[in-house]
CSV table of C-alpha atoms in Angstrom, one decimal:
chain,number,residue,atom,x,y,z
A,140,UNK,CA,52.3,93.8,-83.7
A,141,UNK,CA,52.1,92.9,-87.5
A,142,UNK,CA,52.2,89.2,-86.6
A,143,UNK,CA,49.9,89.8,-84.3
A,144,UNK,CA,47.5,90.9,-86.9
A,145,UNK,CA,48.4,88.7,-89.6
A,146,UNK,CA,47.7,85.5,-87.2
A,147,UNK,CA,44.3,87.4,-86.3
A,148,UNK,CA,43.4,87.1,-89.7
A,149,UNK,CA,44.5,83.5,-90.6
A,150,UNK,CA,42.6,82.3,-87.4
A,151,UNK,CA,39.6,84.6,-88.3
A,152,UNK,CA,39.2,82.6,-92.3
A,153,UNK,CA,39.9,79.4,-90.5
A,154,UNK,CA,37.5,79.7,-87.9
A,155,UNK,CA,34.0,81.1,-88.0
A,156,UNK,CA,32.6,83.0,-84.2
A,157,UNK,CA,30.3,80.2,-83.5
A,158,UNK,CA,33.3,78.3,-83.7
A,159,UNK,CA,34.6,79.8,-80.1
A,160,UNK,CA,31.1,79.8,-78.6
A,161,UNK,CA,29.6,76.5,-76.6
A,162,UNK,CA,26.6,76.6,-75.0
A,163,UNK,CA,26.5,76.0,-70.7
A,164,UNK,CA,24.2,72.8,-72.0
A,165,UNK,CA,26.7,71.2,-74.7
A,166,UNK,CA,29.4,72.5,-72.4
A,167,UNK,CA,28.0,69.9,-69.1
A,168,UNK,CA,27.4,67.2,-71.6
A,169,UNK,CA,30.7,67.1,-72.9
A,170,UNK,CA,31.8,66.9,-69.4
A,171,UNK,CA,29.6,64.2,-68.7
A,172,UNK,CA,29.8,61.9,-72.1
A,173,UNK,CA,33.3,63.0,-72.7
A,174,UNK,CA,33.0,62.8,-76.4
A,175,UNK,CA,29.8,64.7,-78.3
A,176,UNK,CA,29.8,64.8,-82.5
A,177,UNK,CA,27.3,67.9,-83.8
A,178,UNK,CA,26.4,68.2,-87.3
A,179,UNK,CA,26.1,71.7,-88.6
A,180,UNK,CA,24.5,72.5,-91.8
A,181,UNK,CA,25.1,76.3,-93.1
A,182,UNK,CA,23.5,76.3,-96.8
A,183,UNK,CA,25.2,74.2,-99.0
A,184,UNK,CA,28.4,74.0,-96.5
A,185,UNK,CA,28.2,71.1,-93.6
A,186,UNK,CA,30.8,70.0,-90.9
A,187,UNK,CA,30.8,68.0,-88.3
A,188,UNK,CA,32.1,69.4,-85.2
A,189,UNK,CA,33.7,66.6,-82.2
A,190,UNK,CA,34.1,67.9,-78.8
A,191,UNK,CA,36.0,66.1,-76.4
A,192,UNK,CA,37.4,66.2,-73.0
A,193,UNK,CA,40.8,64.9,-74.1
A,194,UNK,CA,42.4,65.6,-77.3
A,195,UNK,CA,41.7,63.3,-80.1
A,196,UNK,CA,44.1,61.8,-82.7
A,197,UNK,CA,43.2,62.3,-86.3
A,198,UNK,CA,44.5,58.6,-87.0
A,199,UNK,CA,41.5,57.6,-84.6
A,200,UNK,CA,38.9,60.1,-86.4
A,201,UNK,CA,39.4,60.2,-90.0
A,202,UNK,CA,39.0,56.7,-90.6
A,203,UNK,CA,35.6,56.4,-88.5
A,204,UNK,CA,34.4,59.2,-90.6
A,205,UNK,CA,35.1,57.6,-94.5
A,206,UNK,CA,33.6,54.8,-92.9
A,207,UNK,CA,30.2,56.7,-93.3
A,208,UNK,CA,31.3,57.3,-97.1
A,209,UNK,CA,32.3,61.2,-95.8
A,210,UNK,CA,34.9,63.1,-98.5
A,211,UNK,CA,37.0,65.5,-96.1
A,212,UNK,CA,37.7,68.5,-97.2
A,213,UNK,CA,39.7,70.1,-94.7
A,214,UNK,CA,40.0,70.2,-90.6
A,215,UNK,CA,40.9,72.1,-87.7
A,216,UNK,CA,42.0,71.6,-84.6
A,217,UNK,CA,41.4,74.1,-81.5
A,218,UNK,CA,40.1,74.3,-77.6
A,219,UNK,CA,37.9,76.4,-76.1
A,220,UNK,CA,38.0,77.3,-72.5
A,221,UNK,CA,35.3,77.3,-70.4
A,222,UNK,CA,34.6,77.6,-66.5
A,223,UNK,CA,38.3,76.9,-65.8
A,224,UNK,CA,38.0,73.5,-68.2
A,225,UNK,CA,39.6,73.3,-72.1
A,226,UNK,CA,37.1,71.8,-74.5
A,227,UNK,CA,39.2,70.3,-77.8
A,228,UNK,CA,37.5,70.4,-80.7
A,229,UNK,CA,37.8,68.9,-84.3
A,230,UNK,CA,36.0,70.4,-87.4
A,231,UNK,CA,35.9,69.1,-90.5
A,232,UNK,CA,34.3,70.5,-93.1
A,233,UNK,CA,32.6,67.7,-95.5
A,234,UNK,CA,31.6,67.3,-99.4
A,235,UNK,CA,28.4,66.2,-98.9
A,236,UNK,CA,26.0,64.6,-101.9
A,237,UNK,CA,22.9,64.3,-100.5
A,238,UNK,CA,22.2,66.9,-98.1
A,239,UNK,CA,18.8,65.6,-97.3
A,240,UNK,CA,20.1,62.0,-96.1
A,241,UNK,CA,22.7,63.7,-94.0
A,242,UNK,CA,19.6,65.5,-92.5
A,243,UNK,CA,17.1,62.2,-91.9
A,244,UNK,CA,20.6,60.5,-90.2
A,245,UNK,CA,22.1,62.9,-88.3
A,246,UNK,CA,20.6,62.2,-84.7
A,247,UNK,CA,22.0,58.7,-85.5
A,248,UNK,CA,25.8,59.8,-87.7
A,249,UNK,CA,26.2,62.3,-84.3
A,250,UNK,CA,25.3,59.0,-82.0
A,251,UNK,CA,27.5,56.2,-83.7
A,252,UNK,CA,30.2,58.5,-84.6
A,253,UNK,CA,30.9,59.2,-80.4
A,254,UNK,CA,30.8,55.8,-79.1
A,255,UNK,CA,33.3,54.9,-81.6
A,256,UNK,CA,35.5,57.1,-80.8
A,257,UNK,CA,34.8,56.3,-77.3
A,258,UNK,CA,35.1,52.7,-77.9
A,259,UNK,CA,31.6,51.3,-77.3
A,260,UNK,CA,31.0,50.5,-80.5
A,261,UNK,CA,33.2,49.3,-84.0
A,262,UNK,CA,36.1,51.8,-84.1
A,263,UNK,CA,36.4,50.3,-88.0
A,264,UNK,CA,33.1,49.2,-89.7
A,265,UNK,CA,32.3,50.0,-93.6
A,266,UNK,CA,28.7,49.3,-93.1
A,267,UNK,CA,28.5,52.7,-90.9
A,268,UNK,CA,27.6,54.0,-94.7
A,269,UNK,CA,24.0,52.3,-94.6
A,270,UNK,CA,23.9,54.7,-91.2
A,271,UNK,CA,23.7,57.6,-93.6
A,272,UNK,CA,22.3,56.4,-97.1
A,273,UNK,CA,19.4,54.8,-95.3
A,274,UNK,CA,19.6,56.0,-91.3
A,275,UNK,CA,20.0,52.8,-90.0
A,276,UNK,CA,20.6,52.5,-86.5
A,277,UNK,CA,23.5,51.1,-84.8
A,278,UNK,CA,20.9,47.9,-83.5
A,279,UNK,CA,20.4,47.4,-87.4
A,280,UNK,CA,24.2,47.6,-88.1
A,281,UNK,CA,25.1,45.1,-85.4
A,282,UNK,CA,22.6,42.9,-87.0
A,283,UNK,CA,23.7,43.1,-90.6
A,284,UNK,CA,27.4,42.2,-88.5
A,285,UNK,CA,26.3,39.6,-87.5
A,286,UNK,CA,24.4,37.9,-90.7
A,287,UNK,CA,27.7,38.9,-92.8
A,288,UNK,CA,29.8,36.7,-90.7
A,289,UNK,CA,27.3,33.6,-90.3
A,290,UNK,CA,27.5,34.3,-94.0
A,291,UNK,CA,30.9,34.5,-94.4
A,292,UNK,CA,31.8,31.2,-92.4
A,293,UNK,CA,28.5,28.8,-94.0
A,294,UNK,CA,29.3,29.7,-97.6
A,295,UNK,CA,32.6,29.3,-98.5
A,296,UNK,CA,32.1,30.7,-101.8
A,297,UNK,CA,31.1,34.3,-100.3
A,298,UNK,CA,33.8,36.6,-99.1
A,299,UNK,CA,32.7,39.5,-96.0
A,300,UNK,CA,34.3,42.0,-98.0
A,301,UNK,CA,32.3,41.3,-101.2
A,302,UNK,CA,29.0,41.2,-99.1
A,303,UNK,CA,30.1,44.5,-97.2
A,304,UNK,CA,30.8,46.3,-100.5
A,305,UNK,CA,27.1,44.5,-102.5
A,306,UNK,CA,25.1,45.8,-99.2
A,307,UNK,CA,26.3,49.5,-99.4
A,308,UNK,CA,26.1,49.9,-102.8
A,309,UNK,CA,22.4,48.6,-103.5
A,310,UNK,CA,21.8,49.8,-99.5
A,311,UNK,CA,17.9,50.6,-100.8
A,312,UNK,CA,17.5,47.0,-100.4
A,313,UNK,CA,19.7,46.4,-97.4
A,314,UNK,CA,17.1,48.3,-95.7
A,315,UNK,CA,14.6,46.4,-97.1
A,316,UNK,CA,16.6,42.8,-95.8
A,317,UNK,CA,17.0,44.9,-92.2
A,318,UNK,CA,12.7,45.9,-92.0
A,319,UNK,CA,11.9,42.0,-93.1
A,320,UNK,CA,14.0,40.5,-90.3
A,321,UNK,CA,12.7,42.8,-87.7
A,322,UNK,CA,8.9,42.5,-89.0
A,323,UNK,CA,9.3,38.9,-88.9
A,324,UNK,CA,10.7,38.5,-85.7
A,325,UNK,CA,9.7,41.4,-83.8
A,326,UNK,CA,7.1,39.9,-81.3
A,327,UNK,CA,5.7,43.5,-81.2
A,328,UNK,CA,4.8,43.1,-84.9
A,329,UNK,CA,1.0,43.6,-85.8
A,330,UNK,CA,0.1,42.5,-89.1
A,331,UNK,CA,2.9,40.6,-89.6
A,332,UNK,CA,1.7,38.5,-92.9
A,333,UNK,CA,0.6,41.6,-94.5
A,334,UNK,CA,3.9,43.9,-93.7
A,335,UNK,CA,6.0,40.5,-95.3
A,336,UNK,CA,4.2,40.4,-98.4
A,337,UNK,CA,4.9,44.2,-99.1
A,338,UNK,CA,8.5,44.1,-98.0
A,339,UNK,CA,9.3,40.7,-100.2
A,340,UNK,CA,7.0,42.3,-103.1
């Protein structure tokens, strides 16, 4: 009975009631996407919660998530049962700098960190940090993919790494490279001229 208790109480620090509760409509579209990542945001304390169908290796997760520049603090592994069906679930609990990028991104952090994980998109990819510094979106990342390595392979003096490591640091003009492509080549573009200017001024 005393371990009992005791156990009730470890579970009860580790894990918060909302943790055991999942909605009818999260519940039908983990069953249909088979992997869903939710952000949560309680005052200064954020995690990012990803359900799945299956359970989930850490080796598989942690590295997708310092990809986006993420400091783990801790993590938790559990399943909740519902209509018959277990739901696993990973929590980790994040240091977070800027709370207010994480909140501009999070649709596409949420988006990009699933089809990883369901292999759809780059299960390894250091330039998923632009995804939360500037909320670029998976399109954008692809493209700055693919520049990198025409880069890489023209110039022999430039190295992918280096270029990686120069576009996430100084990413307030990565974003700016990413809006000049698109406004130049977007056929959808209306005043094209006058958009350029501003963007190369």
């Amino acid at each position: 009975m005393a371990e009992n208790s005791d156990l009730n109480a470890i579970c009860s620090q580790l894990l918060r009631p909302d943790d055991l509760k999942i909605s009818s409509e999260l519940f039908n579209r983990i069953c249909k996407e088979e992997i869903v990542s939710k952000i949560s945001q309680k005052q200064n304390n954020v995690s990012i919660k990803i359900y799945s169908t299956k359970a989930l290796f850490l080796s598989s997760m942690t590295p997708v998530l310092h990809d986006f520049g993420f400091k783990i603090i801790d993590e938790i592994t559990y399943s909740i049962q519902k209509d018959g069906n277990d739901v696993f679930v990973n929590r980790f609990n994040l240091d977070i700098c800027d709370l207010d990028k994480l909140e501009s991104a999070k649709d596409n952090i949420e988006n990009i960190i699933s089809l990883a994980l369901l292999g759809r998109s780059f299960d390894k990819c250091r330039l998923y940090a632009l995804v939360y510094s500037q909320n670029l979106t998976l399109r954008h990342i692809t493209l700055m993919r693919a520049i990198i390595e025409y880069l890489d392979q023209a110039v022999l003096s430039l190295n992918a790494a280096v270029m990686i490591q120069t576009l996430n640091h100084h990413h307030h003009i990565t974003k700016l490279f990413v809006d000049y492509f698109i406004c130049k080549f977007d056929p959808k573009q209306k005043q094209r001229a006058t958009q350029l200017k501003e963007i190369d001024e």
